[in-house]
PDB file of C-alpha atoms in Angstrom:
ATOM      1  CA  THR A 149     -12.615   0.925 -33.696  1.00 47.00           C
ATOM      2  CA  LEU A 150      -9.877   2.150 -31.451  1.00 52.00           C
ATOM      3  CA  SER A 151     -12.043   4.947 -29.844  1.00 57.00           C
ATOM      4  CA  SER A 152     -14.784   2.604 -28.923  1.00 54.00           C
ATOM      5  CA  SER A 153     -12.435   0.020 -27.455  1.00 55.00           C
ATOM      6  CA  SER A 154     -10.731   2.780 -25.516  1.00 57.00           C
ATOM      7  CA  ALA A 155     -14.034   4.107 -24.167  1.00 51.00           C
ATOM      8  CA  ALA A 156     -15.031   0.546 -23.085  1.00 49.00           C
ATOM      9  CA  SER A 157     -11.680   0.139 -21.347  1.00 53.00           C
ATOM     10  CA  ASP A 158     -12.151   3.486 -19.449  1.00 57.00           C
ATOM     11  CA  VAL A 159     -15.688   2.431 -18.293  1.00 51.00           C
ATOM     12  CA  TYR A 160     -14.355  -0.847 -17.108  1.00 48.00           C
ATOM     13  CA  LYS A 161     -11.561   0.707 -15.198  1.00 55.00           C
ATOM     14  CA  ARG A 162     -13.951   3.217 -13.653  1.00 59.00           C
ATOM     15  CA  GLN A 163     -16.301   0.438 -12.530  1.00 57.00           C
ATOM     16  CA  VAL A 164     -13.469  -1.372 -10.843  1.00 56.00           C
ATOM     17  CA  LEU A 165     -12.367   1.810  -9.074  1.00 54.00           C
ATOM     18  CA  ASN A 166     -15.837   2.607  -8.034  1.00 60.00           C
ATOM     19  CA  ARG A 167     -16.455  -0.846  -6.561  1.00 58.00           C
ATOM     20  CA  THR A 168     -13.083  -0.691  -4.707  1.00 56.00           C
ATOM     21  CA  LEU A 169     -13.860   2.791  -3.161  1.00 59.00           C
ATOM     22  CA  ALA A 170     -17.473   1.772  -2.342  1.00 59.00           C
ATOM     23  CA  SER A 171     -16.229  -1.285  -0.525  1.00 61.00           C
ATOM     24  CA  LEU A 172     -13.716   0.551   1.641  1.00 69.00           C
ATOM     25  CA  ASP A 173     -14.603   1.184   5.338  1.00 82.00           C
ATOM     26  CA  THR A 174     -13.701   4.783   6.131  1.00 86.00           C
ATOM     27  CA  ASN A 175     -13.096   3.975   9.710  1.00 91.00           C
ATOM     28  CA  GLU A 176     -10.745   1.004   8.744  1.00 92.00           C
ATOM     29  CA  LEU A 177      -8.770   3.383   6.509  1.00 93.00           C
ATOM     30  CA  LYS A 178      -8.346   5.685   9.522  1.00 95.00           C
ATOM     31  CA  VAL A 179      -7.097   3.002  11.715  1.00 97.00           C
ATOM     32  CA  VAL A 180      -4.558   1.937   9.139  1.00 96.00           C
ATOM     33  CA  ALA A 181      -3.533   5.583   8.775  1.00 96.00           C
ATOM     34  CA  GLU A 182      -3.053   5.978  12.485  1.00 97.00           C
ATOM     35  CA  LYS A 183      -0.902   2.858  12.601  1.00 97.00           C
ATOM     36  CA  ILE A 184       1.314   4.304   9.779  1.00 97.00           C
ATOM     37  CA  GLU A 185       1.479   7.655  11.596  1.00 95.00           C
ATOM     38  CA  LYS A 186       2.596   6.018  14.882  1.00 96.00           C
ATOM     39  CA  ALA A 187       5.147   3.685  13.165  1.00 97.00           C
ATOM     40  CA  GLU A 188       8.873   4.300  13.100  1.00 98.00           C
ATOM     41  CA  LYS A 189       8.832   3.016   9.547  1.00 97.00           C
ATOM     42  CA  ILE A 190       6.716   1.164   7.173  1.00 98.00           C
ATOM     43  CA  VAL A 191       7.931  -1.515   4.711  1.00 98.00           C
ATOM     44  CA  PHE A 192       6.018  -2.622   1.610  1.00 98.00           C
ATOM     45  CA  PHE A 193       6.150  -6.150   0.161  1.00 98.00           C
ATOM     46  CA  GLY A 194       4.986  -7.126  -3.225  1.00 97.00           C
ATOM     47  CA  SER A 195       5.817  -8.908  -6.468  1.00 95.00           C
ATOM     48  CA  GLY A 196       5.245  -8.326 -10.130  1.00 91.00           C
ATOM     49  CA  GLY A 197       2.725  -5.564 -10.638  1.00 90.00           C
ATOM     50  CA  SER A 198       2.074  -5.343  -6.946  1.00 93.00           C
ATOM     51  CA  LEU A 199       5.758  -4.416  -6.419  1.00 96.00           C
ATOM     52  CA  ILE A 200       5.291  -1.406  -8.782  1.00 95.00           C
ATOM     53  CA  VAL A 201       2.265  -0.360  -6.640  1.00 96.00           C
ATOM     54  CA  ALA A 202       4.467  -0.804  -3.466  1.00 98.00           C
ATOM     55  CA  LYS A 203       7.169   1.359  -5.008  1.00 98.00           C
ATOM     56  CA  ASP A 204       4.646   3.999  -5.720  1.00 97.00           C
ATOM     57  CA  ALA A 205       3.272   3.796  -2.260  1.00 98.00           C
ATOM     58  CA  ALA A 206       6.826   4.212  -0.610  1.00 98.00           C
ATOM     59  CA  HIS A 207       7.442   7.201  -2.686  1.00 96.00           C
ATOM     60  CA  LYS A 208       4.064   8.831  -1.784  1.00 96.00           C
ATOM     61  CA  PHE A 209       4.542   8.262   1.885  1.00 95.00           C
ATOM     62  CA  MET A 210       8.197   9.530   1.889  1.00 93.00           C
ATOM     63  CA  LYS A 211       6.897  12.732   0.158  1.00 92.00           C
ATOM     64  CA  ILE A 212       4.823  13.454   3.297  1.00 92.00           C
ATOM     65  CA  GLY A 213       7.581  12.583   5.741  1.00 91.00           C
ATOM     66  CA  ILE A 214       6.908   8.955   6.594  1.00 94.00           C
ATOM     67  CA  ARG A 215       9.889   6.547   6.590  1.00 96.00           C
ATOM     68  CA  ALA A 216       8.832   4.034   3.992  1.00 98.00           C
ATOM     69  CA  PHE A 217      10.915   1.310   2.341  1.00 98.00           C
ATOM     70  CA  VAL A 218      10.409  -1.218  -0.494  1.00 98.00           C
ATOM     71  CA  TYR A 219      12.873  -3.671  -1.789  1.00 98.00           C
ATOM     72  CA  GLU A 220      12.802  -5.269  -5.267  1.00 96.00           C
ATOM     73  CA  ASP A 221      14.982  -8.309  -4.422  1.00 97.00           C
ATOM     74  CA  ILE A 222      13.018 -11.037  -2.632  1.00 96.00           C
ATOM     75  CA  ASP A 223      15.944 -11.948  -0.375  1.00 97.00           C
ATOM     76  CA  LEU A 224      16.174  -8.226   0.786  1.00 98.00           C
ATOM     77  CA  GLN A 225      12.357  -8.376   1.309  1.00 98.00           C
ATOM     78  CA  LEU A 226      12.783 -11.534   3.521  1.00 98.00           C
ATOM     79  CA  MET A 227      15.685 -10.040   5.456  1.00 98.00           C
ATOM     80  CA  SER A 228      13.926  -6.751   6.058  1.00 98.00           C
ATOM     81  CA  SER A 229      10.805  -8.441   7.243  1.00 98.00           C
ATOM     82  CA  SER A 230      12.871 -10.599   9.642  1.00 98.00           C
ATOM     83  CA  LEU A 231      14.236  -7.380  11.196  1.00 98.00           C
ATOM     84  CA  MET A 232      10.964  -5.635  11.808  1.00 98.00           C
ATOM     85  CA  ASN A 233       9.593  -4.892  15.284  1.00 98.00           C
ATOM     86  CA  GLU A 234       6.536  -3.783  17.152  1.00 98.00           C
ATOM     87  CA  LYS A 235       7.238  -0.171  16.338  1.00 98.00           C
ATOM     88  CA  GLU A 236       6.900  -0.849  12.561  1.00 98.00           C
ATOM     89  CA  VAL A 237       4.190  -1.560  10.003  1.00 98.00           C
ATOM     90  CA  ALA A 238       4.509  -4.132   7.178  1.00 98.00           C
ATOM     91  CA  ILE A 239       2.110  -3.834   4.192  1.00 98.00           C
ATOM     92  CA  GLY A 240       1.891  -6.803   1.817  1.00 98.00           C
ATOM     93  CA  ILE A 241       0.225  -6.134  -1.604  1.00 97.00           C
ATOM     94  CA  SER A 242      -0.867  -9.146  -3.541  1.00 94.00           C
ATOM     95  CA  HIS A 243      -3.956  -9.235  -5.794  1.00 89.00           C
ATOM     96  CA  SER A 244      -4.230 -12.956  -5.358  1.00 90.00           C
ATOM     97  CA  GLY A 245      -3.351 -12.900  -1.803  1.00 94.00           C
ATOM     98  CA  SER A 246      -1.391 -16.139  -2.327  1.00 94.00           C
ATOM     99  CA  ASN A 247       2.141 -14.942  -3.428  1.00 96.00           C
ATOM    100  CA  ARG A 248       4.327 -17.133  -1.287  1.00 97.00           C
ATOM    101  CA  ASN A 249       7.102 -14.359  -0.930  1.00 97.00           C
ATOM    102  CA  VAL A 250       4.681 -11.759   0.238  1.00 98.00           C
ATOM    103  CA  ILE A 251       3.056 -14.198   2.642  1.00 98.00           C
ATOM    104  CA  ASP A 252       6.515 -15.195   4.148  1.00 98.00           C
ATOM    105  CA  CYS A 253       7.558 -11.547   4.594  1.00 98.00           C
ATOM    106  CA  ILE A 254       4.139 -10.755   6.386  1.00 98.00           C
ATOM    107  CA  LYS A 255       4.636 -13.888   8.518  1.00 98.00           C
ATOM    108  CA  ASN A 256       8.139 -12.744   9.434  1.00 98.00           C
ATOM    109  CA  ALA A 257       7.175  -9.168  10.296  1.00 98.00           C
ATOM    110  CA  LYS A 258       4.087 -10.386  12.395  1.00 98.00           C
ATOM    111  CA  GLU A 259       6.318 -12.903  14.354  1.00 98.00           C
ATOM    112  CA  ASN A 260       8.555  -9.945  15.275  1.00 98.00           C
ATOM    113  CA  GLY A 261       5.584  -7.900  16.570  1.00 98.00           C
ATOM    114  CA  ALA A 262       5.091  -5.529  13.590  1.00 98.00           C
ATOM    115  CA  GLU A 263       1.565  -4.462  12.588  1.00 98.00           C
ATOM    116  CA  THR A 264       0.695  -6.238   9.403  1.00 98.00           C
ATOM    117  CA  ILE A 265      -1.701  -4.955   6.652  1.00 98.00           C
ATOM    118  CA  ALA A 266      -2.682  -6.721   3.586  1.00 97.00           C
ATOM    119  CA  ILE A 267      -4.006  -5.228   0.355  1.00 95.00           C
ATOM    120  CA  VAL A 268      -5.633  -8.096  -1.595  1.00 93.00           C
ATOM    121  CA  GLY A 269      -8.446  -8.988  -3.937  1.00 86.00           C
ATOM    122  CA  GLN A 270     -11.793 -10.011  -2.681  1.00 78.00           C
ATOM    123  CA  GLY A 271     -12.290 -13.248  -0.609  1.00 80.00           C
ATOM    124  CA  LYS A 272     -10.343 -15.233   1.880  1.00 87.00           C
ATOM    125  CA  THR A 273      -6.765 -15.605   0.884  1.00 92.00           C
ATOM    126  CA  PRO A 274      -3.755 -17.006   2.591  1.00 96.00           C
ATOM    127  CA  LEU A 275      -2.330 -13.470   2.991  1.00 97.00           C
ATOM    128  CA  SER A 276      -5.634 -12.079   4.447  1.00 95.00           C
ATOM    129  CA  LYS A 277      -5.854 -14.926   6.960  1.00 96.00           C
ATOM    130  CA  ILE A 278      -2.439 -13.855   8.587  1.00 97.00           C
ATOM    131  CA  ALA A 279      -2.504 -10.114   8.310  1.00 97.00           C
ATOM    132  CA  ASP A 280      -3.777  -7.882  11.230  1.00 98.00           C
ATOM    133  CA  MET A 281      -5.805  -5.762   8.892  1.00 96.00           C
ATOM    134  CA  ILE A 282      -7.034  -6.509   5.330  1.00 94.00           C
ATOM    135  CA  LEU A 283      -8.004  -3.940   2.615  1.00 94.00           C
ATOM    136  CA  TYR A 284      -9.828  -5.448  -0.248  1.00 90.00           C
ATOM    137  CA  CYS A 285      -9.598  -4.097  -3.834  1.00 85.00           C
ATOM    138  CA  SER A 286     -11.922  -5.009  -6.604  1.00 73.00           C
ATOM    139  CA  SER A 287     -11.027  -6.174 -10.112  1.00 62.00           C
ATOM    140  CA  GLU A 288     -12.260  -7.789 -13.246  1.00 60.00           C
ATOM    141  CA  GLU A 289     -10.977 -11.012 -14.536  1.00 57.00           C
ATOM    142  CA  THR A 290      -8.901 -10.776 -17.743  1.00 54.00           C
ATOM    143  CA  MET A 291      -6.876 -13.220 -19.697  1.00 51.00           C
ATOM    144  CA  PHE A 292      -3.873 -11.775 -17.803  1.00 50.00           C
ATOM    145  CA  GLU A 293      -5.559 -11.427 -14.421  1.00 50.00           C
ATOM    146  CA  SER A 294      -2.527 -10.789 -12.297  1.00 48.00           C
ATOM    147  CA  GLU A 295      -1.273  -8.076 -14.704  1.00 51.00           C
ATOM    148  CA  SER A 296      -4.558  -6.297 -14.927  1.00 70.00           C
ATOM    149  CA  VAL A 297      -4.414  -2.536 -15.113  1.00 77.00           C
ATOM    150  CA  SER A 298      -7.689  -2.316 -13.155  1.00 77.00           C
ATOM    151  CA  THR A 299      -6.167  -4.226 -10.285  1.00 82.00           C
ATOM    152  CA  ARG A 300      -3.217  -1.834 -10.103  1.00 85.00           C
ATOM    153  CA  ILE A 301      -5.564   1.142 -10.371  1.00 85.00           C
ATOM    154  CA  ALA A 302      -7.682  -0.204  -7.465  1.00 86.00           C
ATOM    155  CA  GLN A 303      -4.517  -0.827  -5.394  1.00 91.00           C
ATOM    156  CA  LEU A 304      -3.262   2.597  -6.033  1.00 92.00           C
ATOM    157  CA  ALA A 305      -6.590   4.083  -5.083  1.00 89.00           C
ATOM    158  CA  ILE A 306      -6.395   2.464  -1.674  1.00 93.00           C
ATOM    159  CA  ILE A 307      -2.746   3.721  -1.177  1.00 96.00           C
ATOM    160  CA  ASP A 308      -3.856   7.157  -2.253  1.00 94.00           C
ATOM    161  CA  ALA A 309      -6.741   7.216   0.227  1.00 93.00           C
ATOM    162  CA  ILE A 310      -4.428   6.225   3.037  1.00 96.00           C
ATOM    163  CA  VAL A 311      -1.762   8.915   2.090  1.00 95.00           C
ATOM    164  CA  ALA A 312      -4.471  11.503   1.988  1.00 93.00           C
ATOM    165  CA  ILE A 313      -5.817  10.660   5.524  1.00 94.00           C
ATOM    166  CA  VAL A 314      -2.082  10.713   6.896  1.00 94.00           C
ATOM    167  CA  ALA A 315      -1.435  14.017   5.155  1.00 92.00           C
ATOM    168  CA  PHE A 316      -4.611  15.716   6.373  1.00 89.00           C
ATOM    169  CA  ASP A 317      -3.983  14.441   9.944  1.00 83.00           C
ATOM    170  CA  ASN A 318      -0.444  15.895   9.933  1.00 71.00           C
ATOM    171  CA  TYR A 319      -1.007  18.831   7.547  1.00 55.00           C
ATOM    172  CA  GLU A 320       1.597  21.213   8.967  1.00 60.00           C
ATOM    173  CA  ASP A 321       4.409  18.610   9.037  1.00 60.00           C
ATOM    174  CA  CYS A 322       3.410  17.433   5.532  1.00 56.00           C
ATOM    175  CA  LEU A 323       3.775  21.023   4.287  1.00 53.00           C
ATOM    176  CA  LEU A 324       7.415  21.078   5.516  1.00 54.00           C
ATOM    177  CA  TYR A 325       8.207  17.813   3.691  1.00 58.00           C
ATOM    178  CA  THR A 326       6.642  18.901   0.410  1.00 57.00           C
ATOM    179  CA  SER A 327       8.501  22.304   0.521  1.00 53.00           C
ATOM    180  CA  PRO A 328      10.872  22.689  -2.436  1.00 58.00           C
ATOM    181  CA  SER A 329      13.532  24.254  -0.208  1.00 50.00           C
ATOM    182  CA  PRO A 330      15.549  22.184   2.438  1.00 50.00           C
ATOM    183  CA  ARG A 331      15.722  25.243   4.548  1.00 50.00           C
ATOM    184  CA  ASP A 332      11.930  25.344   4.760  1.00 52.00           C
ATOM    185  CA  ARG A 333      11.925  21.792   6.063  1.00 47.00           C
ATOM    186  CA  GLN A 334      13.786  22.599   9.297  1.00 52.00           C
ATOM    187  CA  LYS A 335      11.489  22.861  12.155  1.00 49.00           C
ATOM    188  CA  SER A 336      11.970  25.555  14.672  1.00 43.00           C
TER     189      SER A 336
END
């Protein structure tokens, strides 16, 4: 029945989320948050479902006053990664960790001195081998593994955890950026 398959799907998604959260190192998340806080800007790179996660991440960071960018077009991703510098952070999101475009963007950013962070599935991947920091997310194999809802939920949970740390570390500033009135956002 529909309700039993829905319940099974919910349990499945919760298991993936719980495994991802259990595998995360709180200290590592804090280091990532500190790098983001100190950066002049962060740029997200992704493709397919991971691009949707990247767009959500950029939105969440902008809401708390962090300059965050994501480009849908791969040429723009490659150009922006080539222009990054040591004051910036590049975050590549790829469940497989082997998306050629994401790898090329992280390589470009790293060659220009940017801090690089990868959010990937478990195991050694080409992307995890080149990034400065790696955050792993759990998932379950499905017939359409790269489009798995559980994968995106796990990636979003990692992003949410980092956003929460940055927001708590900069609570007063974040209140200004989340204020509904532009006047309230002006610092004295």
